[in-house]
């Protein structure tokens, strides 16, 4: 990985907080494969190649299929995502693009058909966490590199 600033060493206290939030998101009841799909979709929207590369690799290690990974950006036209996954991906798009999309009440109600109140909060936190990582990664000049 190439980057502009060694931010882990320059601001270790801040990165410790980011890592603590990352640990929290892993303790939620949100399915781990779905967490990766969310991270991939937000990273696609934000154009973060580094995070797309990382989270597709992580999803593969969890047993996610190539077909589902390739089609995340076209989830609406795909039949191999569950209804809960589709609503989580839609919600990811709205939260990631909040300046233009917002989160309408109708979407909130559809999310709540699949996720309870705690899970709703956890989805918001997972989506915000990956959006923060995307912005850090892009601003710091992280690039996806071949292994």
Short mmCIF file of N, CA, C and O in Angstrom, two decimals, residues 1-104:
data_model
loop_
_atom_site.label_atom_id
_atom_site.label_comp_id
_atom_site.label_asym_id
_atom_site.label_seq_id
_atom_site.Cartn_x
_atom_site.Cartn_y
_atom_site.Cartn_z
N UNK A 1 0.84 -1.18 0.00
CA UNK A 1 0.00 0.00 0.00
C UNK A 1 0.89 1.24 0.00
O UNK A 1 1.79 1.35 0.80
N UNK A 2 0.60 2.12 -0.92
CA UNK A 2 1.27 3.41 -0.93
C UNK A 2 0.32 4.43 -0.31
O UNK A 2 -0.88 4.36 -0.48
N UNK A 3 0.89 5.37 0.44
CA UNK A 3 0.07 6.39 1.06
C UNK A 3 0.89 7.66 1.25
O UNK A 3 2.10 7.63 1.25
N UNK A 4 0.19 8.77 1.38
CA UNK A 4 0.85 10.07 1.54
C UNK A 4 1.44 10.25 2.92
O UNK A 4 2.50 10.83 3.10
N UNK A 5 0.70 9.81 3.93
CA UNK A 5 1.06 10.03 5.33
C UNK A 5 0.93 8.70 6.07
O UNK A 5 -0.05 7.99 5.88
N UNK A 6 1.86 8.40 6.93
CA UNK A 6 1.78 7.22 7.78
C UNK A 6 0.87 7.57 8.96
O UNK A 6 1.32 7.77 10.08
N UNK A 7 -0.43 7.68 8.68
CA UNK A 7 -1.37 8.21 9.65
C UNK A 7 -1.53 7.36 10.90
O UNK A 7 -1.88 7.87 11.95
N UNK A 8 -1.28 6.08 10.82
CA UNK A 8 -1.34 5.24 12.02
C UNK A 8 -0.28 5.68 13.04
O UNK A 8 -0.52 5.63 14.24
N UNK A 9 0.87 6.10 12.56
CA UNK A 9 1.93 6.56 13.46
C UNK A 9 1.83 8.04 13.79
O UNK A 9 2.24 8.46 14.86
N UNK A 10 1.28 8.83 12.88
CA UNK A 10 1.16 10.27 13.12
C UNK A 10 0.04 10.57 14.12
O UNK A 10 0.19 11.45 14.97
N UNK A 11 -1.06 9.83 14.03
CA UNK A 11 -2.21 10.09 14.92
C UNK A 11 -2.72 8.77 15.51
O UNK A 11 -3.85 8.36 15.27
N UNK A 12 -1.89 8.09 16.30
CA UNK A 12 -2.30 6.78 16.82
C UNK A 12 -3.54 6.81 17.70
O UNK A 12 -4.33 5.87 17.69
N UNK A 13 -3.75 7.91 18.43
CA UNK A 13 -4.93 8.00 19.30
C UNK A 13 -6.22 8.01 18.46
O UNK A 13 -7.20 7.36 18.80
N UNK A 14 -6.20 8.74 17.37
CA UNK A 14 -7.37 8.81 16.50
C UNK A 14 -7.65 7.45 15.84
O UNK A 14 -8.79 7.01 15.77
N UNK A 15 -6.59 6.81 15.37
CA UNK A 15 -6.77 5.52 14.71
C UNK A 15 -7.19 4.45 15.71
O UNK A 15 -7.92 3.52 15.36
N UNK A 16 -6.80 4.60 16.95
CA UNK A 16 -7.25 3.67 17.98
C UNK A 16 -8.77 3.77 18.14
O UNK A 16 -9.45 2.75 18.27
N UNK A 17 -9.29 4.97 18.10
CA UNK A 17 -10.74 5.18 18.18
C UNK A 17 -11.44 4.53 16.98
O UNK A 17 -12.46 3.86 17.13
N UNK A 18 -10.88 4.73 15.79
CA UNK A 18 -11.45 4.11 14.59
C UNK A 18 -11.44 2.58 14.73
O UNK A 18 -12.42 1.92 14.38
N UNK A 19 -10.36 2.04 15.24
CA UNK A 19 -10.27 0.58 15.40
C UNK A 19 -11.22 0.07 16.47
O UNK A 19 -11.76 -1.04 16.34
N UNK A 20 -11.46 0.86 17.51
CA UNK A 20 -12.44 0.47 18.53
C UNK A 20 -13.84 0.40 17.92
O UNK A 20 -14.62 -0.52 18.23
N UNK A 21 -14.17 1.37 17.08
CA UNK A 21 -15.48 1.33 16.41
C UNK A 21 -15.55 0.11 15.49
O UNK A 21 -16.59 -0.55 15.41
N UNK A 22 -14.45 -0.19 14.83
CA UNK A 22 -14.42 -1.36 13.95
C UNK A 22 -14.68 -2.63 14.77
O UNK A 22 -15.45 -3.50 14.35
N UNK A 23 -14.08 -2.72 15.93
CA UNK A 23 -14.31 -3.87 16.81
C UNK A 23 -15.79 -3.94 17.20
O UNK A 23 -16.38 -5.03 17.23
N UNK A 24 -16.39 -2.79 17.52
CA UNK A 24 -17.80 -2.79 17.89
C UNK A 24 -18.66 -3.33 16.74
O UNK A 24 -19.55 -4.17 16.96
N UNK A 25 -18.40 -2.86 15.52
CA UNK A 25 -19.25 -3.28 14.40
C UNK A 25 -19.20 -4.79 14.20
O UNK A 25 -20.17 -5.38 13.73
N UNK A 26 -18.09 -5.41 14.57
CA UNK A 26 -17.97 -6.87 14.43
C UNK A 26 -18.76 -7.62 15.51
O UNK A 26 -18.99 -8.82 15.37
N UNK A 27 -19.19 -6.92 16.55
CA UNK A 27 -19.95 -7.58 17.62
C UNK A 27 -21.46 -7.48 17.40
O UNK A 27 -22.23 -8.04 18.18
N UNK A 28 -21.88 -6.77 16.38
CA UNK A 28 -23.31 -6.59 16.14
C UNK A 28 -23.94 -7.88 15.63
O UNK A 28 -23.24 -8.80 15.22
N UNK A 29 -25.25 -7.91 15.62
CA UNK A 29 -25.96 -9.08 15.11
C UNK A 29 -26.12 -9.03 13.59
O UNK A 29 -26.72 -9.94 13.01
N UNK A 30 -25.58 -8.02 12.94
CA UNK A 30 -25.63 -7.94 11.48
C UNK A 30 -24.70 -9.01 10.92
O UNK A 30 -23.53 -9.10 11.29
N UNK A 31 -25.23 -9.83 10.02
CA UNK A 31 -24.46 -10.92 9.42
C UNK A 31 -23.13 -10.43 8.87
O UNK A 31 -23.06 -9.38 8.22
N UNK A 32 -22.07 -11.17 9.13
CA UNK A 32 -20.73 -10.71 8.74
C UNK A 32 -20.57 -10.56 7.23
O UNK A 32 -19.89 -9.65 6.77
N UNK A 33 -21.20 -11.44 6.44
CA UNK A 33 -21.13 -11.28 4.98
C UNK A 33 -21.87 -10.02 4.55
O UNK A 33 -21.43 -9.31 3.65
N UNK A 34 -22.99 -9.74 5.18
CA UNK A 34 -23.73 -8.52 4.86
C UNK A 34 -22.91 -7.29 5.22
O UNK A 34 -22.89 -6.31 4.47
N UNK A 35 -22.19 -7.33 6.33
CA UNK A 35 -21.32 -6.20 6.68
C UNK A 35 -20.32 -5.95 5.57
O UNK A 35 -20.06 -4.80 5.20
N UNK A 36 -19.77 -7.01 5.00
CA UNK A 36 -18.81 -6.84 3.90
C UNK A 36 -19.48 -6.30 2.65
O UNK A 36 -18.93 -5.44 1.95
N UNK A 37 -20.68 -6.79 2.33
CA UNK A 37 -21.41 -6.26 1.17
C UNK A 37 -21.66 -4.77 1.33
O UNK A 37 -21.51 -3.99 0.37
N UNK A 38 -22.03 -4.36 2.52
CA UNK A 38 -22.25 -2.94 2.81
C UNK A 38 -20.96 -2.15 2.58
O UNK A 38 -20.97 -1.10 1.94
N UNK A 39 -19.86 -2.67 3.09
CA UNK A 39 -18.58 -1.98 2.95
C UNK A 39 -18.17 -1.87 1.48
O UNK A 39 -17.65 -0.84 1.05
N UNK A 40 -18.41 -2.93 0.74
CA UNK A 40 -18.07 -2.90 -0.69
C UNK A 40 -18.94 -1.89 -1.42
O UNK A 40 -18.43 -1.08 -2.21
N UNK A 41 -20.24 -1.89 -1.16
CA UNK A 41 -21.14 -0.98 -1.89
C UNK A 41 -20.82 0.47 -1.58
O UNK A 41 -20.73 1.31 -2.49
N UNK A 42 -20.61 0.82 -0.32
CA UNK A 42 -20.25 2.20 0.03
C UNK A 42 -18.92 2.57 -0.61
O UNK A 42 -18.77 3.68 -1.14
N UNK A 43 -17.97 1.66 -0.61
CA UNK A 43 -16.66 1.93 -1.19
C UNK A 43 -16.75 2.11 -2.70
O UNK A 43 -16.02 2.93 -3.29
N UNK A 44 -17.66 1.38 -3.36
CA UNK A 44 -17.89 1.59 -4.80
C UNK A 44 -18.41 3.00 -5.04
O UNK A 44 -17.94 3.69 -5.94
N UNK A 45 -19.40 3.39 -4.27
CA UNK A 45 -20.00 4.72 -4.43
C UNK A 45 -18.94 5.81 -4.23
O UNK A 45 -18.88 6.79 -4.98
N UNK A 46 -18.10 5.62 -3.22
CA UNK A 46 -17.08 6.62 -2.88
C UNK A 46 -15.84 6.53 -3.75
O UNK A 46 -14.98 7.41 -3.69
N UNK A 47 -15.73 5.49 -4.55
CA UNK A 47 -14.58 5.32 -5.41
C UNK A 47 -13.29 4.99 -4.67
O UNK A 47 -12.21 5.43 -5.07
N UNK A 48 -13.40 4.20 -3.62
CA UNK A 48 -12.22 3.85 -2.82
C UNK A 48 -11.72 2.47 -3.23
O UNK A 48 -12.16 1.44 -2.70
N UNK A 49 -10.80 2.44 -4.17
CA UNK A 49 -10.26 1.17 -4.68
C UNK A 49 -9.59 0.36 -3.58
O UNK A 49 -9.72 -0.87 -3.54
N UNK A 50 -8.88 1.03 -2.69
CA UNK A 50 -8.20 0.33 -1.60
C UNK A 50 -9.21 -0.46 -0.77
O UNK A 50 -9.00 -1.64 -0.48
N UNK A 51 -10.32 0.18 -0.39
CA UNK A 51 -11.33 -0.49 0.45
C UNK A 51 -12.11 -1.54 -0.33
O UNK A 51 -12.43 -2.60 0.22
N UNK A 52 -12.40 -1.29 -1.60
CA UNK A 52 -13.07 -2.31 -2.42
C UNK A 52 -12.20 -3.56 -2.47
O UNK A 52 -12.68 -4.68 -2.27
N UNK A 53 -10.92 -3.37 -2.74
CA UNK A 53 -9.99 -4.48 -2.83
C UNK A 53 -9.94 -5.26 -1.51
O UNK A 53 -10.02 -6.49 -1.49
N UNK A 54 -9.83 -4.55 -0.40
CA UNK A 54 -9.75 -5.19 0.91
C UNK A 54 -11.01 -5.96 1.26
O UNK A 54 -10.96 -7.12 1.68
N UNK A 55 -12.17 -5.33 1.06
CA UNK A 55 -13.41 -5.95 1.52
C UNK A 55 -13.91 -7.04 0.59
O UNK A 55 -14.57 -7.98 1.05
N UNK A 56 -13.58 -6.98 -0.70
CA UNK A 56 -13.92 -8.12 -1.55
C UNK A 56 -13.06 -9.32 -1.18
O UNK A 56 -13.55 -10.45 -1.15
N UNK A 57 -11.78 -9.08 -0.85
CA UNK A 57 -10.92 -10.18 -0.40
C UNK A 57 -11.44 -10.77 0.91
O UNK A 57 -11.49 -12.00 1.07
N UNK A 58 -11.83 -9.91 1.84
CA UNK A 58 -12.38 -10.39 3.12
C UNK A 58 -13.66 -11.19 2.90
O UNK A 58 -13.85 -12.24 3.52
N UNK A 59 -14.52 -10.71 2.01
CA UNK A 59 -15.78 -11.41 1.73
C UNK A 59 -15.51 -12.79 1.12
O UNK A 59 -16.18 -13.77 1.47
N UNK A 60 -14.55 -12.86 0.21
CA UNK A 60 -14.20 -14.16 -0.38
C UNK A 60 -13.74 -15.14 0.71
O UNK A 60 -14.11 -16.31 0.69
N UNK A 61 -12.93 -14.66 1.64
CA UNK A 61 -12.44 -15.52 2.73
C UNK A 61 -13.61 -16.04 3.58
O UNK A 61 -13.52 -17.10 4.18
N UNK A 62 -14.70 -15.27 3.64
CA UNK A 62 -15.89 -15.67 4.40
C UNK A 62 -16.79 -16.60 3.60
O UNK A 62 -17.84 -17.01 4.08
N UNK A 63 -16.43 -16.85 2.34
CA UNK A 63 -17.22 -17.74 1.51
C UNK A 63 -18.20 -17.05 0.59
O UNK A 63 -19.04 -17.70 -0.04
N UNK A 64 -18.10 -15.74 0.47
CA UNK A 64 -18.98 -15.01 -0.44
C UNK A 64 -18.65 -15.42 -1.87
O UNK A 64 -17.49 -15.66 -2.21
N UNK A 65 -19.67 -15.52 -2.72
CA UNK A 65 -19.46 -15.98 -4.09
C UNK A 65 -19.00 -14.84 -4.99
O UNK A 65 -19.31 -13.66 -4.76
N UNK A 66 -18.28 -15.22 -6.03
CA UNK A 66 -17.83 -14.25 -7.03
C UNK A 66 -19.04 -13.56 -7.68
O UNK A 66 -19.03 -12.35 -7.87
N UNK A 67 -20.07 -14.34 -7.98
CA UNK A 67 -21.26 -13.77 -8.62
C UNK A 67 -21.84 -12.63 -7.79
O UNK A 67 -22.13 -11.56 -8.32
N UNK A 68 -22.00 -12.86 -6.51
CA UNK A 68 -22.57 -11.82 -5.64
C UNK A 68 -21.64 -10.63 -5.50
O UNK A 68 -22.09 -9.50 -5.42
N UNK A 69 -20.33 -10.87 -5.47
CA UNK A 69 -19.38 -9.76 -5.39
C UNK A 69 -19.40 -8.92 -6.66
O UNK A 69 -19.37 -7.70 -6.60
N UNK A 70 -19.44 -9.58 -7.81
CA UNK A 70 -19.43 -8.85 -9.08
C UNK A 70 -20.68 -8.00 -9.28
O UNK A 70 -20.64 -6.98 -9.96
N UNK A 71 -21.79 -8.43 -8.70
CA UNK A 71 -23.07 -7.77 -8.99
C UNK A 71 -23.56 -6.81 -7.92
O UNK A 71 -24.68 -6.30 -8.02
N UNK A 72 -22.74 -6.51 -6.93
CA UNK A 72 -23.20 -5.64 -5.85
C UNK A 72 -23.70 -4.30 -6.38
O UNK A 72 -24.73 -3.80 -5.95
N UNK A 73 -23.00 -3.73 -7.36
CA UNK A 73 -23.43 -2.42 -7.86
C UNK A 73 -24.74 -2.50 -8.64
O UNK A 73 -25.37 -1.48 -8.90
N UNK A 74 -25.15 -3.72 -9.02
CA UNK A 74 -26.41 -3.91 -9.75
C UNK A 74 -27.35 -4.82 -8.94
O UNK A 74 -28.09 -5.61 -9.50
N UNK A 75 -27.33 -4.64 -7.64
CA UNK A 75 -28.12 -5.51 -6.76
C UNK A 75 -29.60 -5.48 -7.07
O UNK A 75 -30.31 -6.47 -6.90
N UNK A 76 -30.11 -4.35 -7.56
CA UNK A 76 -31.55 -4.23 -7.84
C UNK A 76 -32.00 -5.23 -8.92
O UNK A 76 -33.12 -5.71 -8.88
N UNK A 77 -31.12 -5.49 -9.88
CA UNK A 77 -31.46 -6.37 -10.99
C UNK A 77 -31.01 -7.81 -10.75
O UNK A 77 -31.02 -8.62 -11.68
N UNK A 78 -30.61 -8.13 -9.55
CA UNK A 78 -30.09 -9.46 -9.22
C UNK A 78 -31.06 -10.20 -8.31
O UNK A 78 -31.64 -9.62 -7.41
N UNK A 79 -31.22 -11.49 -8.58
CA UNK A 79 -32.17 -12.30 -7.80
C UNK A 79 -31.49 -13.08 -6.67
O UNK A 79 -32.17 -13.76 -5.92
N UNK A 80 -30.19 -12.99 -6.56
CA UNK A 80 -29.46 -13.82 -5.59
C UNK A 80 -29.07 -13.10 -4.32
O UNK A 80 -28.24 -13.57 -3.56
N UNK A 81 -29.68 -11.94 -4.05
CA UNK A 81 -29.56 -11.28 -2.76
C UNK A 81 -30.90 -11.42 -2.06
O UNK A 81 -31.95 -11.34 -2.70
N UNK A 82 -30.88 -11.60 -0.75
CA UNK A 82 -32.13 -11.70 -0.01
C UNK A 82 -32.80 -10.32 0.06
O UNK A 82 -32.15 -9.29 -0.20
N UNK A 83 -34.06 -10.32 0.45
CA UNK A 83 -34.76 -9.04 0.61
C UNK A 83 -34.06 -8.18 1.67
O UNK A 83 -33.93 -6.97 1.51
N UNK A 84 -33.62 -8.80 2.76
CA UNK A 84 -32.93 -8.05 3.81
C UNK A 84 -31.62 -7.46 3.28
O UNK A 84 -31.27 -6.32 3.60
N UNK A 85 -30.88 -8.24 2.51
CA UNK A 85 -29.63 -7.72 1.93
C UNK A 85 -29.91 -6.56 0.97
O UNK A 85 -29.20 -5.55 0.99
N UNK A 86 -30.93 -6.70 0.16
CA UNK A 86 -31.28 -5.63 -0.78
C UNK A 86 -31.64 -4.34 -0.05
O UNK A 86 -31.20 -3.26 -0.44
N UNK A 87 -32.42 -4.44 1.00
CA UNK A 87 -32.80 -3.22 1.73
C UNK A 87 -31.58 -2.63 2.42
O UNK A 87 -31.42 -1.40 2.48
N UNK A 88 -30.68 -3.47 2.91
CA UNK A 88 -29.46 -2.95 3.55
C UNK A 88 -28.57 -2.26 2.52
O UNK A 88 -27.97 -1.21 2.81
N UNK A 89 -28.49 -2.79 1.31
CA UNK A 89 -27.70 -2.15 0.25
C UNK A 89 -28.34 -0.83 -0.18
O UNK A 89 -27.64 0.17 -0.40
N UNK A 90 -29.65 -0.82 -0.28
CA UNK A 90 -30.34 0.44 -0.61
C UNK A 90 -30.10 1.48 0.49
O UNK A 90 -29.80 2.65 0.20
N UNK A 91 -30.23 1.06 1.72
CA UNK A 91 -30.00 1.95 2.85
C UNK A 91 -28.56 2.47 2.83
O UNK A 91 -28.32 3.66 3.07
N UNK A 92 -27.62 1.61 2.50
CA UNK A 92 -26.21 2.02 2.38
C UNK A 92 -26.07 3.14 1.36
O UNK A 92 -25.36 4.12 1.61
N UNK A 93 -26.74 3.01 0.23
CA UNK A 93 -26.67 4.05 -0.80
C UNK A 93 -27.23 5.37 -0.29
O UNK A 93 -26.64 6.43 -0.51
N UNK A 94 -28.34 5.31 0.39
CA UNK A 94 -28.97 6.54 0.88
C UNK A 94 -28.12 7.22 1.95
O UNK A 94 -27.97 8.44 1.95
N UNK A 95 -27.57 6.44 2.88
CA UNK A 95 -26.75 7.04 3.93
C UNK A 95 -25.44 7.56 3.35
O UNK A 95 -24.98 8.65 3.71
N UNK A 96 -24.84 6.81 2.43
CA UNK A 96 -23.59 7.24 1.80
C UNK A 96 -23.80 8.52 0.99
O UNK A 96 -22.94 9.40 0.98
N UNK A 97 -24.92 8.62 0.33
CA UNK A 97 -25.24 9.79 -0.50
C UNK A 97 -26.22 10.72 0.21
O UNK A 97 -27.06 11.36 -0.43
N UNK A 98 -26.09 10.84 1.50
CA UNK A 98 -27.06 11.57 2.32
C UNK A 98 -27.28 13.02 1.89
O UNK A 98 -28.40 13.53 2.01
N UNK A 99 -26.28 13.74 1.35
CA UNK A 99 -26.55 15.12 0.94
C UNK A 99 -27.64 15.23 -0.15
O UNK A 99 -28.38 16.19 -0.18
N UNK A 100 -27.72 14.21 -1.01
CA UNK A 100 -28.71 14.27 -2.08
C UNK A 100 -29.88 13.31 -1.89
O UNK A 100 -30.97 13.56 -2.40
N UNK A 101 -29.67 12.22 -1.17
CA UNK A 101 -30.73 11.21 -1.03
C UNK A 101 -31.51 11.33 0.27
O UNK A 101 -32.68 11.02 0.32
N UNK A 102 -30.81 11.69 1.37
CA UNK A 102 -31.43 11.70 2.70
C UNK A 102 -31.86 10.28 3.07
O UNK A 102 -31.50 9.33 2.41
N UNK A 103 -32.65 10.09 4.12
CA UNK A 103 -33.22 8.80 4.47
C UNK A 103 -34.71 9.04 4.72
O UNK A 103 -35.12 9.42 5.81
N UNK A 104 -35.50 8.85 3.68
CA UNK A 104 -36.94 9.12 3.83
C UNK A 104 -37.62 8.14 4.78
O UNK A 104 -37.15 7.01 4.99
#
